[in-house]
Tab-separated table of C-alpha atoms in Angstrom:
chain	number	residue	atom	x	y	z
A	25	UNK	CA	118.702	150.050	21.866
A	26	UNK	CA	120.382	146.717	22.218
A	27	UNK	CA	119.761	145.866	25.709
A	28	UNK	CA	116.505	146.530	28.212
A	29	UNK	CA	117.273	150.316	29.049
A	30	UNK	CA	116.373	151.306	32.862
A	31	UNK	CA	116.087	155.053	33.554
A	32	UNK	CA	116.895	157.014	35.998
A	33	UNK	CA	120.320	154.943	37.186
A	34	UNK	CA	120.280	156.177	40.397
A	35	UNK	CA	117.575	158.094	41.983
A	36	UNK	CA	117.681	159.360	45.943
A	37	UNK	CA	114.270	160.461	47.238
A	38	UNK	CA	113.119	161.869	51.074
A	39	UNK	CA	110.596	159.726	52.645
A	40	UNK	CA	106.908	160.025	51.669
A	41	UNK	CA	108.061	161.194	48.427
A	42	UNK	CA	106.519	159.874	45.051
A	43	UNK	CA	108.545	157.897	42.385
A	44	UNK	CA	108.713	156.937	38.889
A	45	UNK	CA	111.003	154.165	37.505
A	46	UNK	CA	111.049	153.636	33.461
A	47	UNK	CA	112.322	150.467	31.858
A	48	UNK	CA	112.585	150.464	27.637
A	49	UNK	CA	113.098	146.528	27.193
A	50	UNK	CA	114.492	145.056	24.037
A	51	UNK	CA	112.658	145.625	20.521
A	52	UNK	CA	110.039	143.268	19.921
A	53	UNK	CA	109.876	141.454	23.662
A	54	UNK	CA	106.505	141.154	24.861
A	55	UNK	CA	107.050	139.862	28.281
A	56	UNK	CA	107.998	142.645	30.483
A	57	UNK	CA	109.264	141.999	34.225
A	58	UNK	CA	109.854	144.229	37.583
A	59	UNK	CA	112.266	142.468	40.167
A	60	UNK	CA	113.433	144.582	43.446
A	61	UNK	CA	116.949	143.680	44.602
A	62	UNK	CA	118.526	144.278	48.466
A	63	UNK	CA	122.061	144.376	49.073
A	64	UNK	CA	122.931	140.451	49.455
A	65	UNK	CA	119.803	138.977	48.426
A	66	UNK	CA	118.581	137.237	45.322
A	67	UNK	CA	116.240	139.422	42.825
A	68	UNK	CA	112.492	139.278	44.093
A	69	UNK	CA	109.560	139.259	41.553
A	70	UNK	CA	107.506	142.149	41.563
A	71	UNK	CA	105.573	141.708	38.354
A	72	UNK	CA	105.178	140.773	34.996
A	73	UNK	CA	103.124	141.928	31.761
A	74	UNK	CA	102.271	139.832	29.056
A	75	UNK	CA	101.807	142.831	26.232
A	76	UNK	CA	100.338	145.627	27.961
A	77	UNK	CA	98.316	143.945	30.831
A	78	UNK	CA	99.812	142.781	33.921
A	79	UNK	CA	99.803	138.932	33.809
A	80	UNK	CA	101.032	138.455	37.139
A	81	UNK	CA	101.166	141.139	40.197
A	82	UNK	CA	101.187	139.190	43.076
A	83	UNK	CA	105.015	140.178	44.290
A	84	UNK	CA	104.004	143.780	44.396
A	85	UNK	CA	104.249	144.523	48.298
A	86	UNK	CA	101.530	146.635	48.785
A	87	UNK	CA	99.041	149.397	47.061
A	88	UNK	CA	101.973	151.968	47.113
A	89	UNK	CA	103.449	150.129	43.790
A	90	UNK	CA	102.009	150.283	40.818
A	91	UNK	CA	103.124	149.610	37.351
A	92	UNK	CA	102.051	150.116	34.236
A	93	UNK	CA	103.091	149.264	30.323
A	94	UNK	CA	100.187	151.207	28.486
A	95	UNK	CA	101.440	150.586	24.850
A	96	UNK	CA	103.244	147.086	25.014
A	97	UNK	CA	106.589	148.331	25.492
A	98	UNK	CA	108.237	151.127	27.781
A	99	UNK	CA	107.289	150.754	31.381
A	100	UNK	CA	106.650	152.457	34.429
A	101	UNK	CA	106.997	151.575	38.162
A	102	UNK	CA	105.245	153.742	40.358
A	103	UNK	CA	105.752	154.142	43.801
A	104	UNK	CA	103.924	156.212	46.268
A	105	UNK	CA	104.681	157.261	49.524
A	106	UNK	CA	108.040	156.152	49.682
A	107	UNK	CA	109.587	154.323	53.240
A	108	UNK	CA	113.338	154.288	54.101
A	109	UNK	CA	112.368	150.216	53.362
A	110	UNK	CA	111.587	151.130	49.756
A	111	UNK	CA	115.423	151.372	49.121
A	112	UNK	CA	116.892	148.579	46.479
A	113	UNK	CA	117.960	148.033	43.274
A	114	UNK	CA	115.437	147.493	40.839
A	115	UNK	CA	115.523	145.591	38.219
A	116	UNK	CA	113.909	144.974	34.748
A	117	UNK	CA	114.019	142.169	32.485
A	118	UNK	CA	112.064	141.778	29.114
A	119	UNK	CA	111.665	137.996	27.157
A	120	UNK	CA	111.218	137.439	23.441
A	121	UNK	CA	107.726	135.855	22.557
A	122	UNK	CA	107.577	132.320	23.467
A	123	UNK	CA	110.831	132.222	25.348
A	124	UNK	CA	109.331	133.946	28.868
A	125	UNK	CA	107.937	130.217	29.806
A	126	UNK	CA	111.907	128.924	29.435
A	127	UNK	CA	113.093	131.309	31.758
A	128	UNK	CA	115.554	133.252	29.244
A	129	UNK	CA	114.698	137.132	30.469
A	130	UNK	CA	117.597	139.802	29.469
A	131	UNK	CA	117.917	142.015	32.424
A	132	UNK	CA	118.267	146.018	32.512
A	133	UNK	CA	121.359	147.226	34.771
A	134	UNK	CA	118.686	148.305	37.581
A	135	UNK	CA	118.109	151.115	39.006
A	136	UNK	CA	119.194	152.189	42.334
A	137	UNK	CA	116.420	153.921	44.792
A	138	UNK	CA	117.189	155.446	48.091
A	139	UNK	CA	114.932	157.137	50.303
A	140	UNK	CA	115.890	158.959	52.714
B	3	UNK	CA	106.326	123.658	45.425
B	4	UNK	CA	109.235	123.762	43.042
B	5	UNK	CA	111.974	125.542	44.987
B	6	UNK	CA	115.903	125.468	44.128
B	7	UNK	CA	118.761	124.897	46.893
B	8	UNK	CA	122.510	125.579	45.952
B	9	UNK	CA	125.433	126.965	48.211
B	10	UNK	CA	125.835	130.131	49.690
B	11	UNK	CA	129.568	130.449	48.474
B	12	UNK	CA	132.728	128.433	46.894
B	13	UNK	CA	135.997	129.644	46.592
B	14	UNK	CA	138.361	129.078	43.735
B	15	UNK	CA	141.709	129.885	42.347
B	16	UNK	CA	142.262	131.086	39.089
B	17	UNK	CA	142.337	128.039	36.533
B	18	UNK	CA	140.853	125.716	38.346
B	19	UNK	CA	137.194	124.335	36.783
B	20	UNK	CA	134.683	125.203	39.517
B	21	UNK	CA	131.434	123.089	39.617
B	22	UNK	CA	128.306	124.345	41.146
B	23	UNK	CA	125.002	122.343	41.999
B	24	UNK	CA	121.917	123.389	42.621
B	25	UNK	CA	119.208	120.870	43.517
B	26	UNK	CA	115.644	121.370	41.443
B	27	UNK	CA	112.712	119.713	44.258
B	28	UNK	CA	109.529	119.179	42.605
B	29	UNK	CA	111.136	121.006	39.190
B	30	UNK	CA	107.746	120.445	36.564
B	31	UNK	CA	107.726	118.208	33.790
B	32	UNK	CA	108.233	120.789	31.486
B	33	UNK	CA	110.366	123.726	32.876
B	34	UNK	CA	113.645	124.369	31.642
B	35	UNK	CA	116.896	124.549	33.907
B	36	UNK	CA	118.508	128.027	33.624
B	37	UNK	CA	121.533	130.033	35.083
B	38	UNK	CA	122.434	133.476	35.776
B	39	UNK	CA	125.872	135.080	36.340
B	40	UNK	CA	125.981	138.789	38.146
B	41	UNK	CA	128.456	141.136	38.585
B	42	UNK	CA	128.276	143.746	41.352
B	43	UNK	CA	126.613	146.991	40.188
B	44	UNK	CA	124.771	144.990	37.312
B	45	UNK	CA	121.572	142.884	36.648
B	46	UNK	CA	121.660	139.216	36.354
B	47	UNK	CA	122.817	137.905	33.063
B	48	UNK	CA	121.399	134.340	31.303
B	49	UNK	CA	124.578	132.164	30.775
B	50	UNK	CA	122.857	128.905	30.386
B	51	UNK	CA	119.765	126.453	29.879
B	52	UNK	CA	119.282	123.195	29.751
B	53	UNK	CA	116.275	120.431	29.952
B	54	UNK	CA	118.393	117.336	30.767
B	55	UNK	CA	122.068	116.054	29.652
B	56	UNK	CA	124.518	118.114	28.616
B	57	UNK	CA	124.290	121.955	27.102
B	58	UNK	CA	127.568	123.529	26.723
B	59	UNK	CA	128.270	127.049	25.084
B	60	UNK	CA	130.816	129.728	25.466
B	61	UNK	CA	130.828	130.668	28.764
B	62	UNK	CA	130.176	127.077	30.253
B	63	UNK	CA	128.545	123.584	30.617
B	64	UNK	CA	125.666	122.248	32.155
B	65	UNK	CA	124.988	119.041	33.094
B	66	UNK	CA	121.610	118.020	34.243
B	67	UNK	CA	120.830	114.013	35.206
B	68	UNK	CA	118.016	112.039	33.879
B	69	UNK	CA	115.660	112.307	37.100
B	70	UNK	CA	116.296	116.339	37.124
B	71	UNK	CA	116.146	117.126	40.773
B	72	UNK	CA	119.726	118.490	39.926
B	73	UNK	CA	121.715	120.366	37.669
B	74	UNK	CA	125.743	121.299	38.000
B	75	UNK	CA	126.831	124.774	36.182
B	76	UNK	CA	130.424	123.844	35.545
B	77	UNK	CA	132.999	126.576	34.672
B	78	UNK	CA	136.209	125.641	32.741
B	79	UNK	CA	139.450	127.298	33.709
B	80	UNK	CA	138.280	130.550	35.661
B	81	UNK	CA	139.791	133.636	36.158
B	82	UNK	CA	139.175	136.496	38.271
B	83	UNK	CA	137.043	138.051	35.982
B	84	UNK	CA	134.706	134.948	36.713
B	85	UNK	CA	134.033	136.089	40.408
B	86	UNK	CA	130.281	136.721	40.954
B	87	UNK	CA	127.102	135.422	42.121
B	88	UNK	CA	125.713	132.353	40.098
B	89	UNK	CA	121.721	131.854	40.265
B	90	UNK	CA	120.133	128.892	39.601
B	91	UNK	CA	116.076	130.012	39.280
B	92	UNK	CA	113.213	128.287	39.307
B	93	UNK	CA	109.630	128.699	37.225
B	94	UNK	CA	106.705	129.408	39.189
B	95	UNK	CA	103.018	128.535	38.037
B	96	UNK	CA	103.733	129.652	34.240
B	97	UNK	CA	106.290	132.397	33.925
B	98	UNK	CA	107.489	134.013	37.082
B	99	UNK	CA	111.226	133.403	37.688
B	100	UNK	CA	111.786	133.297	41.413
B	101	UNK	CA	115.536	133.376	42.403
B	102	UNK	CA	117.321	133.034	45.400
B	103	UNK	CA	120.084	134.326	46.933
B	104	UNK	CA	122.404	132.156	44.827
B	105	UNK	CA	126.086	131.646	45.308
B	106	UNK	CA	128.708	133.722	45.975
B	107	UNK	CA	131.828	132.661	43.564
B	108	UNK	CA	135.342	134.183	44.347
B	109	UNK	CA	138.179	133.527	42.323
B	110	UNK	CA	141.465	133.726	44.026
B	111	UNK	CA	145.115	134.314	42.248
């Protein structure tokens, strides 16, 4: 597709439930993010893979996220366990090689979990 | 640690050129100066980046001084369809983006 793709748009989950969150980014971007967004607040890093490793995990809140981009592209966020807290938007954003250092990262339109 | 400070919110009315200035502390040598525009119900969208001077494009100018601890995202002429949040970002150790909560734009007929 033209733009980072983020499936589902809208998912709604009971508490202690587990959850997957795919993001397609842009043909031929190598640099791969995971942002979380709350209602008023500024996107917050969760993390970012250079290729298929993670290059940078250190926003992920706890050991009930995990994400993983086994072939270099698509994307999965993982969430286990899910708390009522775990509610947000969340994002992805992919970067063409060599622009990720300049900031330039083409976001997806989110999607929105609530847990219940 | 580099860290980015710009208002909560400005108000505008339709035609006016709105200005918006974020302060860059401790911005590194070599990180570029971007900006996001969001909608409600969307992700963030790149409008603009600059490393000092002037950039302008389509959708607006910025204007960053020589000693970079500042940039201004100016908007010619706005309309309503201009009302959003505007996010000034700034690079952490290599290529994490870290945002705030940026500012709140509303355009006013």
């Amino acid at each position: 597709g033209a733009g980072v793709s983020q499936t589902p748009s809208n998912k709604v989950t009971e508490k202690g439930k587990y959850v997957e969150l795919r993001c397609d980014p842009i043909s031929g971007h190598t640099a791969l993010y995971w942002y979380r967004q709350s209602l008023g607040q500024g996107p917050e890093f969760l993390i970012y893979f250079q290729g298929t490793g993670a290059a940078d995990d250190s926003g992920l809140p706890n050991d009930r996220f995990f994400a993983v981009r086994p072939e270099g592209s698509v994307s999965t966020l993982k969430i286990q366990r899910t708390e009522r807290g775990d509610s947000a938007v969340y994002l992805c954003a992919s970067s063409a090689p060599g622009q990720a250092g300049t900031g330039e990262l083409f976001f997806g339109e989110g999607s929105r979990l609530t847990v219940l | 640690l580099a860290k980015t400070t710009q208002p909560i919110s400005m108000d505008s009315y339709e035609g006016q050129e709105v200005n918006i200035t974020c302060s860059h502390n401790n911005i590194a040598t070599n990180d570029y100066i971007t900006w996001y525009q969001q909608f409600p119900s969307q992700g963030p969208r790149f409008i603009i980046q600059g490393y000092k001077t002037k950039v302008t494009n389509e959708v607006a100018s910025l204007f960053i001084p020589a000693d970079r601890k500042s940039s201004t995202l100016s908007l010619p002429r706005v309309s309503l369809s201009d009302t959003a949040v505007y996010y000034c970002p700034y690079m952490e150790y290599g290529n994490k983006l870290v945002f705030g909560a940026g500012t709140i734009l509303r355009v006013k007929s």
